Amino acid sequence: MRVLSFDDAQAVAARLRAELARAIIGQQSVIHEILIVFFAGGHCLLRGVPGLAKTLLIKSLAQAVHLKFNRIQFTPDLMPSDITGTDIINEDAATGRRQMVFAPGPIFANIVLADEINRTPPKTQSALLEAMQEHRVTIQGRTYELAEPFFVFATQNPIELEGTYPLPEAQLDRFMFHIVIEHPPEDEEFNVVRATTAIIDPHFQQPVNGDDLIAFQRLVRRVPVADPVMRYALSIVRTSRPKSKQAPDSVKKFVAFGASVRAAQYLVLGAKARALTQGRYHVTYDDIRTLAHPVLRHRVLTNFRAESEGVTTDSIIDELLTAVPVPKSGM
């Protein structure tokens, strides 16, 4: 079993970030957030218009760490068995005997890209639930374990509504982060156009393997968190609930459902991974505040009034960070 020290962690993160820079130009904040999810062992939902290298980023990540990668194109006619696999009849050529054999689906990989996940009905989306939570799938009463490490990255296109299906709340809650990818600045976009219209052959040196990632995930959970910092994270989550006494007026007015307990768990876990990748051995209030948007963005569900008045979830999270004061402990 591979064991990483705290001193190794920052170097591993820096090497992997450098590997991704061979294929991805700019988007440093997005890369940093994805690596936090990666090192924490969570799943990630990416939202952005077409052409912003969402698929390339995840594929490059899999190549950089030499893990098995499968991409699933979600469509309205996709069936759950197309994701998890199914039993098929296999005939022995020598004896002519037939038996049922399990044919694994594309979910059996280390990194799974669920491309345009909202283009398939909830019945098919739910095929990912057990895999994301338990790292296993159950077919015809038999359970099959997935290889570790296991990550699901899903993409959504925000500008196409026809033929899409909103993700159920239970599905959304399985994603650690919801990352929004915007168009890059002009200089970065210029470099992207110049690089992608020439010959591209990024050579990944694969500085991190699957055993390293599993060791990193265990190390993340060993990062200490002071009680005031953990209570601060919990206060932000609890204040997002309309029935909370501490909820600001905007939450009571525009929020239908606040964040779950899992939000607080992921907020703390993500903060641990962020601290570790930056070479720190403790979590600060700034770690919590920085990750509030990607953790809460898909968990704070707004009502119709918010939609009609143009109030976004991100603006509500901004108000939460203002409403919940940072304790004066110097963390």
mmCIF file of C-alpha atoms in Angstrom:
data_model
loop_
_atom_site.group_PDB
_atom_site.id
_atom_site.type_symbol
_atom_site.label_atom_id
_atom_site.label_comp_id
_atom_site.label_asym_id
_atom_site.label_seq_id
_atom_site.Cartn_x
_atom_site.Cartn_y
_atom_site.Cartn_z
ATOM 1 C CA MET A 1 0.000 0.000 0.000
ATOM 2 C CA ARG A 2 1.488 3.323 -1.090
ATOM 3 C CA VAL A 3 2.005 5.883 1.675
ATOM 4 C CA LEU A 4 2.464 9.592 0.981
ATOM 5 C CA SER A 5 3.863 12.103 3.430
ATOM 6 C CA PHE A 6 2.564 15.628 3.807
ATOM 7 C CA ASP A 7 5.763 16.874 2.184
ATOM 8 C CA ASP A 8 5.031 14.779 -0.914
ATOM 9 C CA ALA A 9 1.524 16.136 -1.413
ATOM 10 C CA GLN A 10 2.285 19.614 -2.724
ATOM 11 C CA ALA A 11 4.909 18.233 -5.133
ATOM 12 C CA VAL A 12 2.484 15.631 -6.494
ATOM 13 C CA ALA A 13 -0.202 18.281 -7.038
ATOM 14 C CA ALA A 14 2.268 20.625 -8.740
ATOM 15 C CA ARG A 15 3.496 17.891 -11.087
ATOM 16 C CA LEU A 16 -0.021 16.916 -12.107
ATOM 17 C CA ARG A 17 -0.944 20.572 -12.672
ATOM 18 C CA ALA A 18 2.120 20.907 -14.916
ATOM 19 C CA GLU A 19 1.093 17.802 -16.849
ATOM 20 C CA LEU A 20 -2.349 19.230 -17.562
ATOM 21 C CA ALA A 21 -0.780 22.485 -18.732
ATOM 22 C CA ARG A 22 0.734 20.537 -21.632
ATOM 23 C CA ALA A 23 -2.744 20.066 -23.115
ATOM 24 C CA ILE A 24 -4.886 22.806 -21.545
ATOM 25 C CA ILE A 25 -4.150 26.500 -22.055
ATOM 26 C CA GLY A 26 -5.306 28.760 -19.240
ATOM 27 C CA GLN A 27 -8.354 27.811 -17.104
ATOM 28 C CA GLN A 28 -6.070 27.631 -14.069
ATOM 29 C CA SER A 29 -8.846 28.126 -11.521
ATOM 30 C CA VAL A 30 -10.928 25.380 -13.141
ATOM 31 C CA ILE A 31 -7.951 23.013 -13.170
ATOM 32 C CA HIS A 32 -7.256 23.772 -9.523
ATOM 33 C CA GLU A 33 -10.862 23.026 -8.497
ATOM 34 C CA ILE A 34 -10.908 19.794 -10.507
ATOM 35 C CA LEU A 35 -7.682 18.661 -8.851
ATOM 36 C CA ILE A 36 -9.212 19.350 -5.434
ATOM 37 C CA VAL A 37 -12.117 17.046 -6.340
ATOM 38 C CA PHE A 38 -9.649 14.524 -7.746
ATOM 39 C CA PHE A 39 -7.479 14.410 -4.644
ATOM 40 C CA ALA A 40 -10.497 14.361 -2.321
ATOM 41 C CA GLY A 41 -11.982 11.372 -4.176
ATOM 42 C CA GLY A 42 -15.223 13.090 -5.184
ATOM 43 C CA HIS A 43 -17.243 13.522 -8.371
ATOM 44 C CA CYS A 44 -17.635 16.700 -10.381
ATOM 45 C CA LEU A 45 -20.292 18.389 -12.515
ATOM 46 C CA LEU A 46 -18.969 20.766 -15.200
ATOM 47 C CA ARG A 47 -21.221 23.359 -16.816
ATOM 48 C CA GLY A 48 -20.211 25.439 -19.807
ATOM 49 C CA VAL A 49 -21.039 26.175 -23.429
ATOM 50 C CA PRO A 50 -19.578 23.906 -26.129
ATOM 51 C CA GLY A 51 -15.971 24.427 -27.144
ATOM 52 C CA LEU A 52 -14.456 25.193 -23.733
ATOM 53 C CA ALA A 53 -12.372 21.978 -23.567
ATOM 54 C CA LYS A 54 -14.434 20.225 -20.898
ATOM 55 C CA THR A 55 -13.995 16.813 -22.519
ATOM 56 C CA LEU A 56 -10.339 17.476 -23.365
ATOM 57 C CA LEU A 57 -9.607 18.461 -19.774
ATOM 58 C CA ILE A 58 -11.018 15.256 -18.288
ATOM 59 C CA LYS A 59 -9.449 13.078 -20.968
ATOM 60 C CA SER A 60 -6.080 14.749 -20.412
ATOM 61 C CA LEU A 61 -6.418 14.184 -16.675
ATOM 62 C CA ALA A 62 -6.945 10.458 -17.252
ATOM 63 C CA GLN A 63 -3.940 10.284 -19.582
ATOM 64 C CA ALA A 64 -1.740 12.215 -17.181
ATOM 65 C CA VAL A 65 -2.335 9.695 -14.400
ATOM 66 C CA HIS A 66 -2.561 6.647 -16.681
ATOM 67 C CA LEU A 67 -6.031 5.579 -15.558
ATOM 68 C CA LYS A 68 -8.698 3.818 -17.595
ATOM 69 C CA PHE A 69 -11.029 6.386 -19.141
ATOM 70 C CA ASN A 70 -14.472 5.891 -20.674
ATOM 71 C CA ARG A 71 -16.725 8.524 -22.179
ATOM 72 C CA ILE A 72 -20.504 8.013 -22.266
ATOM 73 C CA GLN A 73 -22.515 10.218 -24.598
ATOM 74 C CA PHE A 74 -25.872 10.668 -22.893
ATOM 75 C CA THR A 75 -28.818 10.713 -25.293
ATOM 76 C CA PRO A 76 -32.612 10.390 -24.842
ATOM 77 C CA ASP A 77 -32.587 6.745 -25.962
ATOM 78 C CA LEU A 78 -29.745 5.658 -23.661
ATOM 79 C CA MET A 79 -30.739 2.783 -21.370
ATOM 80 C CA PRO A 80 -29.411 2.034 -17.853
ATOM 81 C CA SER A 81 -27.850 -1.208 -19.126
ATOM 82 C CA ASP A 82 -25.905 0.830 -21.690
ATOM 83 C CA ILE A 83 -24.078 2.345 -18.721
ATOM 84 C CA THR A 84 -23.779 -0.471 -16.197
ATOM 85 C CA GLY A 85 -23.643 -3.484 -18.508
ATOM 86 C CA THR A 86 -25.888 -6.507 -18.840
ATOM 87 C CA ASP A 87 -25.966 -10.293 -18.888
ATOM 88 C CA ILE A 88 -25.593 -11.855 -22.328
ATOM 89 C CA ILE A 89 -25.813 -15.435 -23.583
ATOM 90 C CA ASN A 90 -22.382 -16.868 -24.319
ATOM 91 C CA GLU A 91 -22.017 -20.143 -26.220
ATOM 92 C CA ASP A 92 -18.979 -22.361 -25.742
ATOM 93 C CA ALA A 93 -17.720 -23.186 -29.239
ATOM 94 C CA ALA A 94 -16.319 -26.543 -28.127
ATOM 95 C CA THR A 95 -19.255 -27.923 -26.159
ATOM 96 C CA GLY A 96 -22.137 -25.863 -27.525
ATOM 97 C CA ARG A 97 -23.175 -25.127 -23.972
ATOM 98 C CA ARG A 98 -24.772 -21.748 -23.345
ATOM 99 C CA GLN A 99 -24.542 -19.698 -20.197
ATOM 100 C CA MET A 100 -25.241 -16.178 -19.036
ATOM 101 C CA VAL A 101 -22.146 -14.006 -18.831
ATOM 102 C CA PHE A 102 -21.934 -10.453 -17.530
ATOM 103 C CA ALA A 103 -20.698 -7.921 -20.082
ATOM 104 C CA PRO A 104 -19.431 -4.839 -18.185
ATOM 105 C CA GLY A 105 -20.617 -1.444 -19.371
ATOM 106 C CA PRO A 106 -18.539 1.745 -19.694
ATOM 107 C CA ILE A 107 -19.070 2.539 -16.003
ATOM 108 C CA PHE A 108 -16.275 0.044 -15.344
ATOM 109 C CA ALA A 109 -13.409 2.501 -15.617
ATOM 110 C CA ASN A 110 -11.403 4.678 -13.253
ATOM 111 C CA ILE A 111 -12.566 7.944 -14.799
ATOM 112 C CA VAL A 112 -16.008 8.108 -16.416
ATOM 113 C CA LEU A 113 -17.090 11.158 -18.397
ATOM 114 C CA ALA A 114 -20.887 11.452 -18.513
ATOM 115 C CA ASP A 115 -21.125 13.845 -21.447
ATOM 116 C CA GLU A 116 -24.284 15.997 -21.492
ATOM 117 C CA ILE A 117 -25.760 14.056 -18.610
ATOM 118 C CA ASN A 118 -29.011 16.035 -18.696
ATOM 119 C CA ARG A 119 -29.893 14.753 -22.169
ATOM 120 C CA THR A 120 -31.087 11.404 -20.853
ATOM 121 C CA PRO A 121 -34.216 10.692 -18.730
ATOM 122 C CA PRO A 122 -33.930 10.383 -14.925
ATOM 123 C CA LYS A 123 -34.330 6.586 -15.125
ATOM 124 C CA THR A 124 -31.035 6.334 -16.985
ATOM 125 C CA GLN A 125 -29.374 9.059 -14.936
ATOM 126 C CA SER A 126 -30.147 7.018 -11.822
ATOM 127 C CA ALA A 127 -27.945 4.200 -13.144
ATOM 128 C CA LEU A 128 -25.026 6.271 -11.863
ATOM 129 C CA LEU A 129 -26.334 6.665 -8.303
ATOM 130 C CA GLU A 130 -25.075 3.415 -6.797
ATOM 131 C CA ALA A 131 -21.779 3.658 -8.659
ATOM 132 C CA MET A 132 -21.127 7.205 -7.441
ATOM 133 C CA GLN A 133 -22.070 6.504 -3.831
ATOM 134 C CA GLU A 134 -20.968 2.916 -3.254
ATOM 135 C CA HIS A 135 -18.413 2.411 -6.078
ATOM 136 C CA ARG A 136 -20.264 -0.673 -7.219
ATOM 137 C CA VAL A 137 -23.176 -1.677 -9.456
ATOM 138 C CA THR A 138 -25.902 -4.274 -8.974
ATOM 139 C CA ILE A 139 -27.141 -6.208 -12.017
ATOM 140 C CA GLN A 140 -29.781 -8.946 -11.796
ATOM 141 C CA GLY A 141 -29.255 -9.223 -8.038
ATOM 142 C CA ARG A 142 -25.460 -9.549 -8.330
ATOM 143 C CA THR A 143 -23.091 -6.848 -7.136
ATOM 144 C CA TYR A 144 -19.914 -5.935 -9.004
ATOM 145 C CA GLU A 145 -17.229 -3.773 -7.411
ATOM 146 C CA LEU A 146 -15.678 -0.953 -9.426
ATOM 147 C CA ALA A 147 -11.922 -0.547 -9.629
ATOM 148 C CA GLU A 148 -10.352 2.110 -7.410
ATOM 149 C CA PRO A 149 -9.864 4.981 -7.733
ATOM 150 C CA PHE A 150 -13.224 5.818 -9.302
ATOM 151 C CA PHE A 151 -14.410 9.235 -10.462
ATOM 152 C CA VAL A 152 -17.426 10.497 -12.395
ATOM 153 C CA PHE A 153 -17.149 13.775 -14.271
ATOM 154 C CA ALA A 154 -20.367 14.985 -15.890
ATOM 155 C CA THR A 155 -20.914 17.869 -18.290
ATOM 156 C CA GLN A 156 -23.941 20.050 -18.935
ATOM 157 C CA ASN A 157 -24.645 22.554 -21.678
ATOM 158 C CA PRO A 158 -26.429 25.581 -20.174
ATOM 159 C CA ILE A 159 -27.837 27.041 -23.386
ATOM 160 C CA GLU A 160 -29.912 24.168 -24.746
ATOM 161 C CA LEU A 161 -33.174 23.437 -22.981
ATOM 162 C CA GLU A 162 -35.064 21.437 -25.598
ATOM 163 C CA GLY A 163 -34.624 17.696 -25.148
ATOM 164 C CA THR A 164 -33.010 17.980 -21.718
ATOM 165 C CA TYR A 165 -34.035 16.568 -18.346
ATOM 166 C CA PRO A 166 -33.180 18.289 -15.050
ATOM 167 C CA LEU A 167 -31.020 16.178 -12.781
ATOM 168 C CA PRO A 168 -32.885 14.886 -9.701
ATOM 169 C CA GLU A 169 -31.796 16.402 -6.389
ATOM 170 C CA ALA A 170 -30.422 13.049 -5.204
ATOM 171 C CA GLN A 171 -28.254 12.867 -8.319
ATOM 172 C CA LEU A 172 -26.986 16.432 -7.929
ATOM 173 C CA ASP A 173 -26.093 15.847 -4.302
ATOM 174 C CA ARG A 174 -23.681 13.065 -5.286
ATOM 175 C CA PHE A 175 -21.421 15.580 -7.036
ATOM 176 C CA MET A 176 -18.845 17.149 -4.760
ATOM 177 C CA PHE A 177 -18.365 20.262 -6.929
ATOM 178 C CA HIS A 178 -20.389 22.053 -9.575
ATOM 179 C CA ILE A 179 -17.839 23.992 -11.620
ATOM 180 C CA VAL A 180 -18.862 26.672 -14.107
ATOM 181 C CA ILE A 181 -16.447 27.138 -17.028
ATOM 182 C CA GLU A 182 -16.527 30.556 -18.653
ATOM 183 C CA HIS A 183 -14.929 31.847 -21.852
ATOM 184 C CA PRO A 184 -11.221 32.588 -21.281
ATOM 185 C CA PRO A 185 -9.697 36.080 -21.449
ATOM 186 C CA GLU A 186 -8.719 37.345 -24.907
ATOM 187 C CA ASP A 187 -5.002 36.551 -24.566
ATOM 188 C CA GLU A 188 -5.714 32.977 -23.465
ATOM 189 C CA GLU A 189 -8.291 32.521 -26.221
ATOM 190 C CA PHE A 190 -5.739 33.748 -28.770
ATOM 191 C CA ASN A 191 -3.198 31.192 -27.516
ATOM 192 C CA VAL A 192 -5.847 28.458 -27.671
ATOM 193 C CA VAL A 193 -6.655 29.246 -31.302
ATOM 194 C CA ARG A 194 -2.976 29.388 -32.233
ATOM 195 C CA ALA A 195 -2.135 26.117 -30.490
ATOM 196 C CA THR A 196 -5.153 24.120 -31.670
ATOM 197 C CA THR A 197 -4.694 25.071 -35.327
ATOM 198 C CA ALA A 198 -1.169 23.653 -35.329
ATOM 199 C CA ILE A 199 0.124 20.137 -34.709
ATOM 200 C CA ILE A 200 -0.562 19.116 -31.107
ATOM 201 C CA ASP A 201 1.101 16.097 -29.549
ATOM 202 C CA PRO A 202 1.234 16.555 -25.769
ATOM 203 C CA HIS A 203 3.494 14.025 -24.129
ATOM 204 C CA PHE A 204 2.385 13.109 -20.624
ATOM 205 C CA GLN A 205 5.066 11.859 -18.273
ATOM 206 C CA GLN A 206 2.457 10.332 -15.923
ATOM 207 C CA PRO A 207 3.918 11.448 -12.589
ATOM 208 C CA VAL A 208 0.939 10.133 -10.592
ATOM 209 C CA ASN A 209 -0.636 6.676 -10.688
ATOM 210 C CA GLY A 210 -3.745 5.129 -9.194
ATOM 211 C CA ASP A 211 -1.961 4.042 -6.004
ATOM 212 C CA ASP A 212 -0.686 7.601 -5.529
ATOM 213 C CA LEU A 213 -4.225 8.968 -5.810
ATOM 214 C CA ILE A 214 -5.631 6.509 -3.276
ATOM 215 C CA ALA A 215 -2.801 7.398 -0.899
ATOM 216 C CA PHE A 216 -3.465 11.102 -1.498
ATOM 217 C CA GLN A 217 -7.158 10.635 -0.688
ATOM 218 C CA ARG A 218 -6.268 8.970 2.616
ATOM 219 C CA LEU A 219 -3.800 11.746 3.372
ATOM 220 C CA VAL A 220 -6.430 14.429 2.734
ATOM 221 C CA ARG A 221 -8.620 12.969 5.466
ATOM 222 C CA ARG A 222 -5.734 13.256 7.938
ATOM 223 C CA VAL A 223 -5.490 17.033 7.556
ATOM 224 C CA PRO A 224 -6.619 18.560 10.865
ATOM 225 C CA VAL A 225 -9.502 21.036 11.030
ATOM 226 C CA ALA A 226 -10.009 23.257 14.051
ATOM 227 C CA ASP A 227 -13.499 23.149 15.561
ATOM 228 C CA PRO A 228 -14.193 26.875 14.867
ATOM 229 C CA VAL A 229 -13.389 26.348 11.167
ATOM 230 C CA MET A 230 -15.642 23.305 10.969
ATOM 231 C CA ARG A 231 -18.442 25.148 12.751
ATOM 232 C CA TYR A 232 -18.034 28.037 10.315
ATOM 233 C CA ALA A 233 -18.511 25.663 7.369
ATOM 234 C CA LEU A 234 -21.553 24.149 9.056
ATOM 235 C CA SER A 235 -23.005 27.610 9.765
ATOM 236 C CA ILE A 236 -22.841 28.541 6.087
ATOM 237 C CA VAL A 237 -24.664 25.340 5.142
ATOM 238 C CA ARG A 238 -27.326 25.669 7.849
ATOM 239 C CA THR A 239 -27.931 29.324 6.980
ATOM 240 C CA SER A 240 -28.763 28.292 3.406
ATOM 241 C CA ARG A 241 -31.963 26.622 4.643
ATOM 242 C CA PRO A 242 -35.090 28.810 4.535
ATOM 243 C CA LYS A 243 -36.381 27.503 7.873
ATOM 244 C CA SER A 244 -33.177 28.401 9.686
ATOM 245 C CA LYS A 245 -33.509 31.258 12.184
ATOM 246 C CA GLN A 246 -30.183 32.660 10.936
ATOM 247 C CA ALA A 247 -31.206 32.606 7.264
ATOM 248 C CA PRO A 248 -31.080 36.057 5.643
ATOM 249 C CA ASP A 249 -34.185 37.489 4.023
ATOM 250 C CA SER A 250 -32.952 36.588 0.531
ATOM 251 C CA VAL A 251 -32.781 32.899 1.479
ATOM 252 C CA LYS A 252 -36.281 32.899 2.977
ATOM 253 C CA LYS A 253 -37.595 34.715 -0.080
ATOM 254 C CA PHE A 254 -35.848 32.942 -2.951
ATOM 255 C CA VAL A 255 -34.697 29.485 -1.754
ATOM 256 C CA ALA A 256 -36.942 26.437 -1.925
ATOM 257 C CA PHE A 257 -34.498 23.971 -0.355
ATOM 258 C CA GLY A 258 -31.147 24.612 1.299
ATOM 259 C CA ALA A 259 -27.997 22.539 1.290
ATOM 260 C CA SER A 260 -27.817 19.073 2.847
ATOM 261 C CA VAL A 261 -25.448 17.653 5.440
ATOM 262 C CA ARG A 262 -23.371 16.295 2.562
ATOM 263 C CA ALA A 263 -22.640 19.903 1.594
ATOM 264 C CA ALA A 264 -20.911 20.506 4.926
ATOM 265 C CA GLN A 265 -18.990 17.257 4.565
ATOM 266 C CA TYR A 266 -17.764 18.158 1.092
ATOM 267 C CA LEU A 267 -17.006 21.736 2.128
ATOM 268 C CA VAL A 268 -14.671 20.504 4.859
ATOM 269 C CA LEU A 269 -13.200 17.681 2.766
ATOM 270 C CA GLY A 270 -12.561 20.002 -0.178
ATOM 271 C CA ALA A 271 -10.965 22.553 2.138
ATOM 272 C CA LYS A 272 -8.625 19.840 3.419
ATOM 273 C CA ALA A 273 -7.587 18.945 -0.136
ATOM 274 C CA ARG A 274 -7.095 22.635 -1.025
ATOM 275 C CA ALA A 275 -4.869 23.171 2.001
ATOM 276 C CA LEU A 276 -2.809 20.099 1.195
ATOM 277 C CA THR A 277 -2.260 21.041 -2.455
ATOM 278 C CA GLN A 278 -0.998 24.432 -1.281
ATOM 279 C CA GLY A 279 1.473 22.924 1.150
ATOM 280 C CA ARG A 280 -0.488 23.713 4.312
ATOM 281 C CA TYR A 281 -1.268 21.224 7.034
ATOM 282 C CA HIS A 282 -4.368 22.951 8.399
ATOM 283 C CA VAL A 283 -7.620 24.351 6.999
ATOM 284 C CA THR A 284 -8.374 28.074 7.124
ATOM 285 C CA TYR A 285 -11.580 30.078 6.895
ATOM 286 C CA ASP A 286 -10.432 31.225 3.455
ATOM 287 C CA ASP A 287 -10.421 27.606 2.247
ATOM 288 C CA ILE A 288 -14.059 27.290 3.282
ATOM 289 C CA ARG A 289 -15.100 30.585 1.685
ATOM 290 C CA THR A 290 -13.264 29.851 -1.579
ATOM 291 C CA LEU A 291 -15.035 26.526 -2.049
ATOM 292 C CA ALA A 292 -18.506 27.675 -0.993
ATOM 293 C CA HIS A 293 -19.660 28.347 -4.566
ATOM 294 C CA PRO A 294 -18.677 25.025 -6.205
ATOM 295 C CA VAL A 295 -19.990 23.049 -3.223
ATOM 296 C CA LEU A 296 -23.301 24.901 -2.735
ATOM 297 C CA ARG A 297 -24.095 25.969 -6.303
ATOM 298 C CA HIS A 298 -26.077 22.801 -7.088
ATOM 299 C CA ARG A 299 -27.419 22.234 -3.589
ATOM 300 C CA VAL A 300 -29.156 25.531 -2.887
ATOM 301 C CA LEU A 301 -32.332 25.184 -4.949
ATOM 302 C CA THR A 302 -34.112 28.401 -5.819
ATOM 303 C CA ASN A 303 -37.865 28.834 -6.249
ATOM 304 C CA PHE A 304 -39.942 30.264 -9.078
ATOM 305 C CA ARG A 305 -39.824 33.742 -7.583
ATOM 306 C CA ALA A 306 -36.029 33.766 -7.821
ATOM 307 C CA GLU A 307 -36.212 32.670 -11.442
ATOM 308 C CA SER A 308 -38.763 35.337 -12.312
ATOM 309 C CA GLU A 309 -36.683 38.069 -10.660
ATOM 310 C CA GLY A 310 -33.372 36.893 -12.096
ATOM 311 C CA VAL A 311 -31.851 35.924 -8.746
ATOM 312 C CA THR A 312 -29.093 33.342 -9.179
ATOM 313 C CA THR A 313 -27.786 30.740 -6.798
ATOM 314 C CA ASP A 314 -24.334 32.314 -6.928
ATOM 315 C CA SER A 315 -25.720 35.656 -5.745
ATOM 316 C CA ILE A 316 -27.470 33.918 -2.854
ATOM 317 C CA ILE A 317 -24.212 32.215 -1.877
ATOM 318 C CA ASP A 318 -22.517 35.618 -1.919
ATOM 319 C CA GLU A 319 -25.133 36.825 0.558
ATOM 320 C CA LEU A 320 -24.597 33.752 2.720
ATOM 321 C CA LEU A 321 -20.887 34.520 2.951
ATOM 322 C CA THR A 322 -21.781 38.058 4.010
ATOM 323 C CA ALA A 323 -24.438 36.951 6.477
ATOM 324 C CA VAL A 324 -22.231 34.396 8.248
ATOM 325 C CA PRO A 325 -19.381 36.300 9.936
ATOM 326 C CA VAL A 326 -15.874 34.877 9.963
ATOM 327 C CA PRO A 327 -14.879 34.089 13.548
ATOM 328 C CA LYS A 328 -12.091 36.302 14.872
ATOM 329 C CA SER A 329 -9.654 33.548 15.693
ATOM 330 C CA GLY A 330 -6.938 34.355 13.175
ATOM 331 C CA MET A 331 -7.328 31.140 11.182
#
